[in-house]
Each structure stands twice: as structure tokens, then as C-alpha cells.
GROMACS .gro file of C-alpha atoms in nm:
model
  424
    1UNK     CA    1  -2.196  -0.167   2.261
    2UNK     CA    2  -1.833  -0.109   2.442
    3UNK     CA    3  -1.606   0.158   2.324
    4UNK     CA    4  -1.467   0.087   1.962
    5UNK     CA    5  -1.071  -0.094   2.002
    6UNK     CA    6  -0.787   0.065   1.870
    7UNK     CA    7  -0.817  -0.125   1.496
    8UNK     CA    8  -1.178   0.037   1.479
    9UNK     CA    9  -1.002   0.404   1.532
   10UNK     CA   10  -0.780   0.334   1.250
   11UNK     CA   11  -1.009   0.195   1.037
   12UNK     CA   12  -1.220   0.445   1.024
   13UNK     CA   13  -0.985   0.708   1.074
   14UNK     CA   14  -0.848   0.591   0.702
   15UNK     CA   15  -1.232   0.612   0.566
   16UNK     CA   16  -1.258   0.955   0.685
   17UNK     CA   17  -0.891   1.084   0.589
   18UNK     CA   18  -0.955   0.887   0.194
   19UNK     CA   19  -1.222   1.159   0.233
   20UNK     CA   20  -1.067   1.466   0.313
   21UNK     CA   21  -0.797   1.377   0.093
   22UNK     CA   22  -1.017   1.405  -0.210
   23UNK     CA   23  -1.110   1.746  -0.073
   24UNK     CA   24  -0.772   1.841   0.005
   25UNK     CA   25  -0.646   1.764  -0.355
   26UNK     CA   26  -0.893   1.924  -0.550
   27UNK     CA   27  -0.876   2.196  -0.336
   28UNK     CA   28  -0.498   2.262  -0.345
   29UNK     CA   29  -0.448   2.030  -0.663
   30UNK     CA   30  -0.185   2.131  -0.925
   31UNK     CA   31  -0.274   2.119  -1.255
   32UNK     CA   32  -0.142   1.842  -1.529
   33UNK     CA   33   0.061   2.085  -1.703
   34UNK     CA   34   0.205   2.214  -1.377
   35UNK     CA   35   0.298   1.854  -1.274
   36UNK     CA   36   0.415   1.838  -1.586
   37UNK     CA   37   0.629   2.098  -1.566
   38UNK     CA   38   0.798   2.030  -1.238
   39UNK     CA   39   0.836   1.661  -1.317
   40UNK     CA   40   1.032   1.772  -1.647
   41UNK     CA   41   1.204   2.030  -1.449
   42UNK     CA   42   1.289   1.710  -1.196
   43UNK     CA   43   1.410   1.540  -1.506
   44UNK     CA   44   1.706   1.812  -1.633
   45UNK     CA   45   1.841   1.835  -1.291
   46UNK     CA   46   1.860   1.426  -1.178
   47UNK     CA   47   2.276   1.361  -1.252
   48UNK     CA   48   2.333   1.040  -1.484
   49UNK     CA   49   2.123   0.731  -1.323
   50UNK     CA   50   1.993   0.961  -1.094
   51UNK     CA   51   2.282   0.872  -0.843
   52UNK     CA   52   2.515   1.204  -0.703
   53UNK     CA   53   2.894   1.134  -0.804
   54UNK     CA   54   3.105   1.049  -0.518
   55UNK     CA   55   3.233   1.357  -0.364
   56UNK     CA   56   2.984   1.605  -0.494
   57UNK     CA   57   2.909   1.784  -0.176
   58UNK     CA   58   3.283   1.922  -0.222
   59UNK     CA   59   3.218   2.034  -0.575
   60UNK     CA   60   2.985   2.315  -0.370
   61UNK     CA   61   3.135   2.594  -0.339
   62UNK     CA   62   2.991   2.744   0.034
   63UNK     CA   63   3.120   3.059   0.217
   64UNK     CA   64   2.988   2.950   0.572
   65UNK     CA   65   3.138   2.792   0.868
   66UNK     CA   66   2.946   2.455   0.987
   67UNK     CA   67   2.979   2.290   1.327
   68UNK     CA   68   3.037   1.962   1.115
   69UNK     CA   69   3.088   1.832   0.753
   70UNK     CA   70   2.729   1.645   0.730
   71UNK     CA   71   2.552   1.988   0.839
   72UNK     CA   72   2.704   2.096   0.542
   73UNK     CA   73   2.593   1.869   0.364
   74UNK     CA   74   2.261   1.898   0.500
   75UNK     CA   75   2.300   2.258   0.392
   76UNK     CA   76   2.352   2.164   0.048
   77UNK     CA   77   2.043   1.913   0.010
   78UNK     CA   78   1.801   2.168   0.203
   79UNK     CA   79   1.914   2.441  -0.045
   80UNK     CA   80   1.885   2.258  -0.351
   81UNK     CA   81   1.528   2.165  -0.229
   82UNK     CA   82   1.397   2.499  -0.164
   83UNK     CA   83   1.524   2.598  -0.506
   84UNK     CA   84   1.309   2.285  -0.659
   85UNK     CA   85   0.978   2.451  -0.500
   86UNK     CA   86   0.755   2.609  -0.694
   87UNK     CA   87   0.527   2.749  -0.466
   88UNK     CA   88   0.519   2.760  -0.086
   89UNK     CA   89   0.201   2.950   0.016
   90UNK     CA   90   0.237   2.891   0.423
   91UNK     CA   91   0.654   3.030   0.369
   92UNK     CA   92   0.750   2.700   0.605
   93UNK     CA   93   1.107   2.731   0.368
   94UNK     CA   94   1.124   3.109   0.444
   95UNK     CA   95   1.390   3.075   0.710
   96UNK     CA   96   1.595   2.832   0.515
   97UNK     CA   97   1.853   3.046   0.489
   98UNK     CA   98   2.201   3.026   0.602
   99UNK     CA   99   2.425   2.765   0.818
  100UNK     CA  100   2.194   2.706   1.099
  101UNK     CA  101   2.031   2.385   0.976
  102UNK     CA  102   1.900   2.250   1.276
  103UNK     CA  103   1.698   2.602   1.349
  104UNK     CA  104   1.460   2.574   0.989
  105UNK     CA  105   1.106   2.506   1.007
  106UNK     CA  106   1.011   2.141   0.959
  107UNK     CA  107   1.379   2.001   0.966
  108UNK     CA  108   1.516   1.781   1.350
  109UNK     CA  109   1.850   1.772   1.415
  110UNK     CA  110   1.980   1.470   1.704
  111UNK     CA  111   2.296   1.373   1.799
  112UNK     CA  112   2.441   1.104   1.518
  113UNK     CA  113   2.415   0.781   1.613
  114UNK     CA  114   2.785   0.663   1.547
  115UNK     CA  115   2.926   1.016   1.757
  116UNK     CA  116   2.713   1.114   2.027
  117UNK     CA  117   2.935   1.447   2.018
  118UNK     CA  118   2.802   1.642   1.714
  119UNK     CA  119   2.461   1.705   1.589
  120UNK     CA  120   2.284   1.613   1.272
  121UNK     CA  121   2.002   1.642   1.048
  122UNK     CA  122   1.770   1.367   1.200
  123UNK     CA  123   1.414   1.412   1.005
  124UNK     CA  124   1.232   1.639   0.810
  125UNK     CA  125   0.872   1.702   0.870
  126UNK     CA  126   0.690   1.927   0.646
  127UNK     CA  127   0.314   1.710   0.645
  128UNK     CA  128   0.019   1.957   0.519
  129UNK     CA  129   0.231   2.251   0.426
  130UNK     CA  130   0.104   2.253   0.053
  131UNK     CA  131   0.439   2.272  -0.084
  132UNK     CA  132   0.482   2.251  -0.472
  133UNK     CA  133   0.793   2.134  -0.634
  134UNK     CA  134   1.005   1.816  -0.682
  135UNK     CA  135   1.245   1.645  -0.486
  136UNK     CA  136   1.623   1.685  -0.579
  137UNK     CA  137   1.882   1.447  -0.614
  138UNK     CA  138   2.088   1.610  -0.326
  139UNK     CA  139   1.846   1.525  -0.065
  140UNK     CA  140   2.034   1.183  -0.046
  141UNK     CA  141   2.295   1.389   0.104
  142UNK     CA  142   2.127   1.375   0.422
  143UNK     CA  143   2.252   1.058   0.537
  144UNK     CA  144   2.154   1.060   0.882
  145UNK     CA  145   1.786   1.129   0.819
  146UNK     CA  146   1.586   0.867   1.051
  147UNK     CA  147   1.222   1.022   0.949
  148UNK     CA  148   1.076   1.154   0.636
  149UNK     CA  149   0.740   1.292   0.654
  150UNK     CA  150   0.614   1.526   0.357
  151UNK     CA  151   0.241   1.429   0.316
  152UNK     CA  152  -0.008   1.615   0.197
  153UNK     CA  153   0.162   1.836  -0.080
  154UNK     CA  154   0.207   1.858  -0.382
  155UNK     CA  155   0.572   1.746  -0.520
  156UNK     CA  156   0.578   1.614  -0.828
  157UNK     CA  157   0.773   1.334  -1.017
  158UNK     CA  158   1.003   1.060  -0.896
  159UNK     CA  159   1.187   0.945  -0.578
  160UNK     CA  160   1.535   1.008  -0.707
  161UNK     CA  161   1.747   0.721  -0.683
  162UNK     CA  162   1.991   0.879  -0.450
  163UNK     CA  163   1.759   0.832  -0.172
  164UNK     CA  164   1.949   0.493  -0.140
  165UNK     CA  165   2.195   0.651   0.055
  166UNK     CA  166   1.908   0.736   0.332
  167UNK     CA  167   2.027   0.408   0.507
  168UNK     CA  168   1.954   0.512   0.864
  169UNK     CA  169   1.527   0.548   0.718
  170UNK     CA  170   1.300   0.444   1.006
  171UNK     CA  171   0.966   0.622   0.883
  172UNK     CA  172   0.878   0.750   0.523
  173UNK     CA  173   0.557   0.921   0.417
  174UNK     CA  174   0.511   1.036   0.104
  175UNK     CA  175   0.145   1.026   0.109
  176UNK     CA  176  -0.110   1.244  -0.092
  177UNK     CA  177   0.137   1.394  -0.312
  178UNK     CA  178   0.175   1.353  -0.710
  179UNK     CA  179   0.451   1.147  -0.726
  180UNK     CA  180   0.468   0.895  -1.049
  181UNK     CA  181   0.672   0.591  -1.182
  182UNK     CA  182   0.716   0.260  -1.019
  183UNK     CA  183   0.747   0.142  -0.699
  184UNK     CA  184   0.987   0.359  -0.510
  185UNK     CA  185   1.274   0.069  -0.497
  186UNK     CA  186   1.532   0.303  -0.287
  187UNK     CA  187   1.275   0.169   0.001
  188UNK     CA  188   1.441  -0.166  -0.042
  189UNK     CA  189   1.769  -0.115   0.050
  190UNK     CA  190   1.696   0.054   0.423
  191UNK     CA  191   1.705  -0.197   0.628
  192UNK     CA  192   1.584   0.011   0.921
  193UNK     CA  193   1.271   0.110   0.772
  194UNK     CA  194   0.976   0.020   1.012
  195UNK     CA  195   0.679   0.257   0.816
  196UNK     CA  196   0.613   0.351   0.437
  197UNK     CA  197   0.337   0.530   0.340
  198UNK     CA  198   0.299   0.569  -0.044
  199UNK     CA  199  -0.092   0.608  -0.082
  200UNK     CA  200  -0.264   0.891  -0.235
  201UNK     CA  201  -0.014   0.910  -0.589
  202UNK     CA  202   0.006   0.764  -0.925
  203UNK     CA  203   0.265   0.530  -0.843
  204UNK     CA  204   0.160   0.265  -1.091
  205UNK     CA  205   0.326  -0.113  -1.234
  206UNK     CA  206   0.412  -0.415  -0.971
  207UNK     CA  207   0.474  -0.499  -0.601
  208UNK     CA  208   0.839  -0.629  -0.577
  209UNK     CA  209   0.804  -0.947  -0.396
  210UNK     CA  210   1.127  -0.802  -0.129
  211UNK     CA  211   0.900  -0.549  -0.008
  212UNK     CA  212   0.731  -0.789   0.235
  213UNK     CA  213   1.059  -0.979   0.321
  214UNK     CA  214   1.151  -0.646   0.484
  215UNK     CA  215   1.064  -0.593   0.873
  216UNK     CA  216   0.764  -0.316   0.873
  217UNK     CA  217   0.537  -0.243   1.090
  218UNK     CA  218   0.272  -0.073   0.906
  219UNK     CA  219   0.280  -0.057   0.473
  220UNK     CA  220   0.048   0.166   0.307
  221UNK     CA  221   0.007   0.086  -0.100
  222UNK     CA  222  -0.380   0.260  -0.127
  223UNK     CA  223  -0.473   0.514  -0.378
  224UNK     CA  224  -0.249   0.435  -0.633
  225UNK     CA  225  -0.245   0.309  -0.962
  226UNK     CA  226  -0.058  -0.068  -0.938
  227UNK     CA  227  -0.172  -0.371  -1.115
  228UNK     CA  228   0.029  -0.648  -1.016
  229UNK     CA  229  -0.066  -0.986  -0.838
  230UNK     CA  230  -0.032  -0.950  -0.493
  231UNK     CA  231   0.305  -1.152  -0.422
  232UNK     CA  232   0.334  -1.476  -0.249
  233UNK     CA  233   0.561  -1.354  -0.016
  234UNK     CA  234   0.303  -1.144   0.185
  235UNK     CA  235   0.307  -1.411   0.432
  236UNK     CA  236   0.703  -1.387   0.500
  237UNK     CA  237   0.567  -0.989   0.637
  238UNK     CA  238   0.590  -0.859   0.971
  239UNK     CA  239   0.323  -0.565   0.920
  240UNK     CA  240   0.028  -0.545   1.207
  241UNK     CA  241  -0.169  -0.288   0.944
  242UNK     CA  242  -0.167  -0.285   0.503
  243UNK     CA  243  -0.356  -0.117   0.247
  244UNK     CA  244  -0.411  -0.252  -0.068
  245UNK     CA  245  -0.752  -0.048  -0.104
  246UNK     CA  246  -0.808   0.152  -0.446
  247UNK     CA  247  -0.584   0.040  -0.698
  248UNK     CA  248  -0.570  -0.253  -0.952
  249UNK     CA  249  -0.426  -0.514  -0.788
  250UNK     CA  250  -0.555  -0.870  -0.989
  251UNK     CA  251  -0.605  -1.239  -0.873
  252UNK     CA  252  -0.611  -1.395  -0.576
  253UNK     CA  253  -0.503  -1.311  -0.218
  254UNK     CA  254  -0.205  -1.557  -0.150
  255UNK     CA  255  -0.276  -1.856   0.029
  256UNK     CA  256   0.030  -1.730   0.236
  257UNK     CA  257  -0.220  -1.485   0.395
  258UNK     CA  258  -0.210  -1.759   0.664
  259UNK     CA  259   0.130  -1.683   0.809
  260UNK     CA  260   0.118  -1.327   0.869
  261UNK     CA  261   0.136  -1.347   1.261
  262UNK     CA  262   0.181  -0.967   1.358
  263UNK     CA  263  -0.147  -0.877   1.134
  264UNK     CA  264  -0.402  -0.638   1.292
  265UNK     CA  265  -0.566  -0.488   0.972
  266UNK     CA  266  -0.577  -0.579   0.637
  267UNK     CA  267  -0.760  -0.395   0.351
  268UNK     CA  268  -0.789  -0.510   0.015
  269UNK     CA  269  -1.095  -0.287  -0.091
  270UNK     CA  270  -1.190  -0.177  -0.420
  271UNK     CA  271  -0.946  -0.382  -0.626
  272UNK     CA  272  -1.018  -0.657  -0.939
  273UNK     CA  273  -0.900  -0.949  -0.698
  274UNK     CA  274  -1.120  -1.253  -0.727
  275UNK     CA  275  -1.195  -1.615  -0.706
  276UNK     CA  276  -1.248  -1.726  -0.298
  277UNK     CA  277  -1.121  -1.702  -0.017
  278UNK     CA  278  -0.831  -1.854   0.090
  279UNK     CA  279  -0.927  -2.080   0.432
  280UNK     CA  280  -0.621  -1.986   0.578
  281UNK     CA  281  -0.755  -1.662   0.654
  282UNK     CA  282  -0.911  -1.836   0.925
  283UNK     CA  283  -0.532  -1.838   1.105
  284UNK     CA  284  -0.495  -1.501   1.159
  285UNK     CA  285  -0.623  -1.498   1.530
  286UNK     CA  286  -0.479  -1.140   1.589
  287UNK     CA  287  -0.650  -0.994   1.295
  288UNK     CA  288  -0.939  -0.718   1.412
  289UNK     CA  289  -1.015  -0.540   1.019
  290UNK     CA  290  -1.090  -0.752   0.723
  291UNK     CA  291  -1.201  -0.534   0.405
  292UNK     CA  292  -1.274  -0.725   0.125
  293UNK     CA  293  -1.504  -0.463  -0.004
  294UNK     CA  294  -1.585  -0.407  -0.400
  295UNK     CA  295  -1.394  -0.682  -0.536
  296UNK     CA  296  -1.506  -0.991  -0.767
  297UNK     CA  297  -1.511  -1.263  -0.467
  298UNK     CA  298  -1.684  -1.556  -0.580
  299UNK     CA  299  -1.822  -1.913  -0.367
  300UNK     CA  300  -1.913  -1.961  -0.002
  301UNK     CA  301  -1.782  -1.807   0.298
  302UNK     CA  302  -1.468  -2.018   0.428
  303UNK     CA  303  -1.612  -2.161   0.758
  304UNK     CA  304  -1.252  -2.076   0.873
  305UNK     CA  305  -1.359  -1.779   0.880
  306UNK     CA  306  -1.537  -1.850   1.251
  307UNK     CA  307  -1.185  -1.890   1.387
  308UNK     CA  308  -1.132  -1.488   1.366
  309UNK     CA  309  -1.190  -1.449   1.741
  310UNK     CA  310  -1.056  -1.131   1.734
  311UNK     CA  311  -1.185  -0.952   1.391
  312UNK     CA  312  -1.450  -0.648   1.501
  313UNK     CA  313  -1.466  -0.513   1.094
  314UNK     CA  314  -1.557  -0.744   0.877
  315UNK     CA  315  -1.660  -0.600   0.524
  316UNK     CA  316  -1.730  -0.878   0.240
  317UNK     CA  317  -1.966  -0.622   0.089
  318UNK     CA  318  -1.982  -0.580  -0.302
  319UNK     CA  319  -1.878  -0.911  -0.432
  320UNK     CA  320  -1.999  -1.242  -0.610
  321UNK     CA  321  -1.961  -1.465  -0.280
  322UNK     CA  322  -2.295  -1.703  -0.250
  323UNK     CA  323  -2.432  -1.994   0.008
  324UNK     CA  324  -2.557  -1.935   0.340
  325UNK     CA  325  -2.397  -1.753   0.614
  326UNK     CA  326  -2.301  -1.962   0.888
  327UNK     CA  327  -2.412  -1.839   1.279
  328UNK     CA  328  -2.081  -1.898   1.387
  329UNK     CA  329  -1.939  -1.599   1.200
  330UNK     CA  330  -2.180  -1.346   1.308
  331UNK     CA  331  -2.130  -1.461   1.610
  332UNK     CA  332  -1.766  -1.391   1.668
  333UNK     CA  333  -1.652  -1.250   1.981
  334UNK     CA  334  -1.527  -0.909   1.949
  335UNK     CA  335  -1.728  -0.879   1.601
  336UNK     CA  336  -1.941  -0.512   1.604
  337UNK     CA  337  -1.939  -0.427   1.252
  338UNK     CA  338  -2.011  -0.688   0.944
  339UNK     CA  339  -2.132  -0.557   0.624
  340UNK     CA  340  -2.205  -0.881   0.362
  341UNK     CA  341  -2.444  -0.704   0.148
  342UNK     CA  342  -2.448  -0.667  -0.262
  343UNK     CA  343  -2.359  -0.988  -0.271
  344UNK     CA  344  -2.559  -1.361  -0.343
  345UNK     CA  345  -2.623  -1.511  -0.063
  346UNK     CA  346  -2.942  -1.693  -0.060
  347UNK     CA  347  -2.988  -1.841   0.326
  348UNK     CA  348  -2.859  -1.661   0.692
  349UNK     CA  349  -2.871  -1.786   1.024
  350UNK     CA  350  -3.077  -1.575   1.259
  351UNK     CA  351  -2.740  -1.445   1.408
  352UNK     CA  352  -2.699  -1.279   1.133
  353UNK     CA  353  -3.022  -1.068   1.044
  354UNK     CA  354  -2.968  -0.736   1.178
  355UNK     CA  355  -3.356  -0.676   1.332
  356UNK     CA  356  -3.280  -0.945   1.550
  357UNK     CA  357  -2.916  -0.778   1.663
  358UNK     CA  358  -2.879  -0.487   1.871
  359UNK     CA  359  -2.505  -0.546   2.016
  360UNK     CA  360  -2.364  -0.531   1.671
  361UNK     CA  361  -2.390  -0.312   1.287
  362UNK     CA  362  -2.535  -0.586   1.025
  363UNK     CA  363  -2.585  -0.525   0.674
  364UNK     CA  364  -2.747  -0.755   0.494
  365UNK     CA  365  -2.906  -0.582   0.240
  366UNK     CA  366  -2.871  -0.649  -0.215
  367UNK     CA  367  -2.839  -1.023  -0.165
  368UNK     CA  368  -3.094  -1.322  -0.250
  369UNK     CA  369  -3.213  -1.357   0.091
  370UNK     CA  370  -3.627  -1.379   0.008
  371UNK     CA  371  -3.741  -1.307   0.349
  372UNK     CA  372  -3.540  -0.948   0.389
  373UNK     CA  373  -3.609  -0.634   0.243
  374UNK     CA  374  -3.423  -0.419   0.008
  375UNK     CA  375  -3.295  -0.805  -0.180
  376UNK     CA  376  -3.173  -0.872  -0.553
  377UNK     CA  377  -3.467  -0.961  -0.821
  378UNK     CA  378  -3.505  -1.313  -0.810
  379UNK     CA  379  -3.359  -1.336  -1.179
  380UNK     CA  380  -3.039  -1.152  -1.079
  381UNK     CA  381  -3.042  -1.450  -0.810
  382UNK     CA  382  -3.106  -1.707  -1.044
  383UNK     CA  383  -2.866  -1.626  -1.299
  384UNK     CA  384  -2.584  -1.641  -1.045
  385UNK     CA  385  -2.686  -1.924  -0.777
  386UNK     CA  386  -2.799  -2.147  -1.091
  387UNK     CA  387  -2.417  -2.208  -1.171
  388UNK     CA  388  -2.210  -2.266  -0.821
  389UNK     CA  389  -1.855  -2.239  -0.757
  390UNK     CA  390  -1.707  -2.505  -0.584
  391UNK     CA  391  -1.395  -2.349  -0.427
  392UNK     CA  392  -1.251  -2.729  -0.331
  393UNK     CA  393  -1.171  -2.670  -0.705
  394UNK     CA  394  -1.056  -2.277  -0.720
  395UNK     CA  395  -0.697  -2.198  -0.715
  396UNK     CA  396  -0.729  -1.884  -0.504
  397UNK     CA  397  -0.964  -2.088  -0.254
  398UNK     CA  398  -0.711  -2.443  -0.157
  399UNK     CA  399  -0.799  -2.642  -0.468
  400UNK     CA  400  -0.566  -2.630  -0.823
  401UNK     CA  401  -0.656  -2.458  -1.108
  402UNK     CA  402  -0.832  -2.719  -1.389
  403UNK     CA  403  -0.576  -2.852  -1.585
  404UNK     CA  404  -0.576  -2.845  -1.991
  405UNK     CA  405  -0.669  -3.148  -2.158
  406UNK     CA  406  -0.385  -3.330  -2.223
  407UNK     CA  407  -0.338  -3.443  -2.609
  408UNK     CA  408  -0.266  -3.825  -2.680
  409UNK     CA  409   0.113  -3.856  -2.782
  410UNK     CA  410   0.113  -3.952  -3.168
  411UNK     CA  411   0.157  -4.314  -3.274
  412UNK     CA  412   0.499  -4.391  -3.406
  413UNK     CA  413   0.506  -4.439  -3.749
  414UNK     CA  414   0.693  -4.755  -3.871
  415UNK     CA  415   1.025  -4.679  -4.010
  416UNK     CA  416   1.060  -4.777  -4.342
  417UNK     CA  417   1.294  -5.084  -4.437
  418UNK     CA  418   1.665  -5.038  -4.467
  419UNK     CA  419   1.806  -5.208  -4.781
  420UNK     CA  420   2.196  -5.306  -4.764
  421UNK     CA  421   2.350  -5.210  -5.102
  422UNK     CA  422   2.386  -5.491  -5.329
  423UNK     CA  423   2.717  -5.689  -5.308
  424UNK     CA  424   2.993  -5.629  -5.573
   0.00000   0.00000   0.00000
């Protein structure tokens, strides 16, 4: 076997850091009541509608000379911050102190894009310094901020609403925190935003629909707690890698899957999403990770599916799906890892039975095929393969969902007879 592509990398890169994650937050982990705490704490300080009044940054009284007005205001958000931390255990904030911005630990400073002659706060970077606390409404001060990178800590409650103002956002990670509420709307209104990374909080509720009409390259959803259908407009997205994995995400994946031409990687895994496959998965020729995993997929393999000449994950394990797989699947090009097991399928061509493949990972295994070991009981089999799906007829695979019986209109009744009044 050749040396694993880039998309393999990341793939399982993401396995491994969902891994260390889960070690790195029970590790480090605040407790409820200390989330608590700093979320109510978050709560007293965010101004009315969680917006700074215009001009604020002058209300601040400041006995220091800056090279500029926004390094002042810089000054102000980064200050405000370090008071909203409740612990810091590596001291990365203990040389946050006085005007010289562009000198303290994890914060960038580049000349501003609309006056190449003075220097501004560009991005803050403070990934995996275990920082407690909560994120203050000031830090929409920071207007110039290109890149926001604070994963791996532990702030607590909401993106405040004045992060609106971060216009100039190119790359925002807020990964493996403890952040709550809905989606984090203030992403919708940068228009320069190329990267979000939400995963690993309790972000919880609906997609908006906008968030894949905007132009990103990579969107990472995982680990949370949303619930929503997964929007129709998923296909209008630009994205080469999303993560959908580990959260509650319902119904079907959009038929609109189809259009998605910059897709590398796409992981639904570990969701309630069901019914089958859309075909038009089959037209996503740049696509090299499918994960499907732990779901309720139901009915055949799409024989679409054979057009993914460039897919080298493919993970279907842990569903409903039935039929025979086809030898033009396993047989796909760049293909080196397919898992289809815990599943129902009940015939495989001999492409597809790993003893007689040595170029590529099979996994067959917790299906209804008789001949291979480690199989289903033929009553689980039965039970499941004795009433088909026909997905010419599902919703979520091409066909329309069956329509209620409709109810015969009533008969008119016959009017009853007008009598004129009698003549004087």
C-alpha cells in the first residue's frame, strides 16, 4: 500500500485529536458550578444586547501614551479579558501589562490593512494554554483582528454579540472549550471568514441555513450538542473539509450534497440521520473521506456510489443499509480503507471480502453475510431483510415521501326550496 494522501492525515488526525480531547478535558475540566459561575459572571458584565455603545473606548479612562487610537483600544479589550480569567496556570497573560500591546504573549500585531503606516492588533493565539474565564464584550474592540485561535481551554459562556464588529475575521477557533447557547451568529456577518472551528462545546439548537452560503474553506460543527436538519443549502458551500460527527443532527443528508464541488471530506458520524443515501453522492468526484458511521442508514448502497474515483475512507459502518455490495465500489481507485460492517448486508462480491484483499483495510464483519465469520444471527437477519426498503420510494434517497390518503370531498347537499312570499 502507497503512502496515505493528505485527506487520510486529516482524517485520522481528527480520530486521534476527538481522543486526546476527552483526555484533555477531564483532565483540565472545570467543574459545572465553576462554568456556572463564570458564565453568570459573563452575564452581569455583557452591556444591554450584548452590543458596546458607540464610543465606549473613550468612556476609559487610560494614563498611557499609544502609538495609535486602535492600540488603545486593543489595550482596553486585552485588559478587560485578563480581568474575565479565572485561572491562568501557564501565566501566558502575565505580561499583559501596560501600552505595549503588540509585545504580550499570544497576541500579533501587522500593519492595518487600510494604512500600511501604523501597526495593529492582527490575531490572538492563545491554543492549549488552559485558560479559565469568559470572553468580554470589549474584545469586539479589536477591529482589526484577522485570526482568532483560543482552543483548548476552558472559557465559559457565550460569544458576545459584539464580536460582530470583528469584520476583518479570516480564521476562528473556538474549539474544545465550554462555550454554550446557539450557534455563534456574529460568524455570519464576516464576510472574510475562510475557517470556523466550533467543535468540542455545548453549543446546542439549529444550523442557520446562511452558514453554508458563506465562502469557507473548512467548517467544523463536531462535538456539540445541535439537533437541527441539516439545511438544504449545504450544496450552495464552498468547504473542501466538514464535521457533522457527534451531535444530533436528524433526517436526511440533502440531496444538494451533489453540488458541493470543492468537497474533500465529509463526516457525518455518530448522528440520528437516516433513511438512504442520496445518489447524488455519487457526483462528488473530488471527495477522498466519506463517514457515515453510527447513524440509522437504511436500503441498498447507491450504485453511484462507484463514481467516487477519488474517495480512499469510506466508513458506512453501524447502520441499517441492506442488499449486496456491488464489486465496483470496493474496487474504486484510490479506495484503501472501507469499513461496511454492523450493518445487513446479505451478499458481497469477492472484491469486497477482505481475505481475498491485501492492497486495501476491509471490514466486513456484524452483517448477514452466511459465508463470513464474526456475522449477525440469522434471526437478527431475518427480521430486517424480511421487510426491504425500496429507496426509489424514500425521500432522503431521490423518491417522495408517501403521500396521505386523500379524503373524498363531501357530496353537496341539495339546497332546500326557496318559497317567494305570498302576493298581497
Amino acid at each position: 500500500m502507497g503512502k496515505p494522501r493528505r485527506s487520510q492525515v486529516f482524517y485520522f488526525s481528527f480520530l486521534f485529536f476527538c481522543f486526546l480531547s476527552s483526555l484533555s478535558t477531564s483532565s483540565f475540566a472545570l467543574s459545572d458550578a465553576e462554568a456556572s459561575y463564570l458564565s453568570q459572571r459573563q452575564l452581569l458584565t455583557l452591556p444591554e444586547n450584548g452590543e458596546l455603545p458607540d464610543g465606549f473606548e473613550f468612556q476609559v479612562q487610560i494614563n498611557l501614551k499609544f502609538d495609535n487610537s486602535r492600540l488603545r483600544r486593543a489595550y482596553i479589550a486585552l485588559q478587560a479579558w485578563k480581568k474575565a480569567m479565572y485561572s491562568d496556570p501557564k501565566n501566558i497573560t502575565n505580561n499583559w501589562v501596560g501600552p505595549n500591546v503588540c509585545g504580550y504573549s499570544g497576541v500579533f500585531c501587522a500593519q492595518a490593512l487600510d494604512d500600511p503606516k501604523i501597526n495593529v492588533v492582527a490575531g490572538v493565539d492563545l491554543n492549549h494554554a488552559d485558560i479559565a474565564g469568559y470572553l468580554p464584550a470589549e474584545l469586539g474592540l479589536m477591529t482589526d483582528l484577522a485570526l482568532f485561535h483560543i482552543n483548548s481551554n476552558r472559557f465559559c459562556g457565550i460569544i458576545p454579540k459584539s464580536f460582530s464588529e470583528l469584520t476583518l475575521m479570516h480564521e476562528f477557533d473556538v474549539s474544545n472549550n465550554r462555550f454554550v447557547g446557539p450557534f455563534p451568529d456574529v460568524t455570519l456577518s464576516w464576510s472574510s471568514v475562510r475557517y470556523i472551528d466550533i467543535r468540542f462545546n455545548n453549543f446546542e439548537g439549529q444550523i442557520p441555513p446562511e452558514l453554508f452560503e458563506m465562502k469557507l474553506d473548512a467548517l467544523f460543527l463536531n462535538n456539540n450538542r445541535f439537533t437541527s436538519t441539516i439545511p438544504e443549502s449545504i450544496g450552495q458551500s464552498t468547504v473542501s473539509v466538514v464535521t457533522f460527527a457527534n451531535n444530533k443532527f436528524k433526517g436526511c443528508i440533502p440531496r444538494s450534497i451533489g453540488k458541493m464541488e470543492n468537497l474533500d471530506e465529509i463526516i457525518f458520524m455518530n448522528n440520528d440521520l437516516g433513511g438512504c443515501f442520496p445518489p447524488e453522492v455519487g457526483s462528488l468526484k473530488n471527495l477522498t473521506v466519506f463517514d457515515a458511521s453510527f447513524n440509522s442508514f437504511v436500503g441498498a448502497l447507491p450504485q453511484e456510489f462507484s463514481n467516487l474515483i477519488g474517495v480512499n475512507v469510506l466508513d458506512i459502518s453501524h447502520n441499517k443499509l441492506t442488499g449486496v455490495l456491488p464489486e465496483n465500489i470496493c474496487k474504486l481507485p484510490s479506495l484503501s480503507n472501507f469499513s461496511f460492517s454492523q450493518n445487513y448486508f446479505n451478499g458481497a462480491a469477492n472484491a469486497c471480502v477482505p481475505t481475498l484483499r491485501k492492497d486495501i483495510v476491509l471490514d466486513d464483519t456484524g452483517n448477514c453475510l452466511g459465508d463470513r465469520p464474526k456475522q449477525k444471527l440469522g434471526n437478527e437477519c431475518e427480521a430486517v431483510l424480511s421487510h426491504p426498503i425500496d429507496c426509489s420510494k424514500d425521500k432522503c434517497g431521490g423518491g417522495s415521501s408517501p403521500k396521505p390518503p386523500v379524503k373524498p370531498a363531501p357530496k353537496p347537499q341539495p339546497k332546500p326550496p326557496v318559497h317567494s312570499p305570498p302576493q298581497q
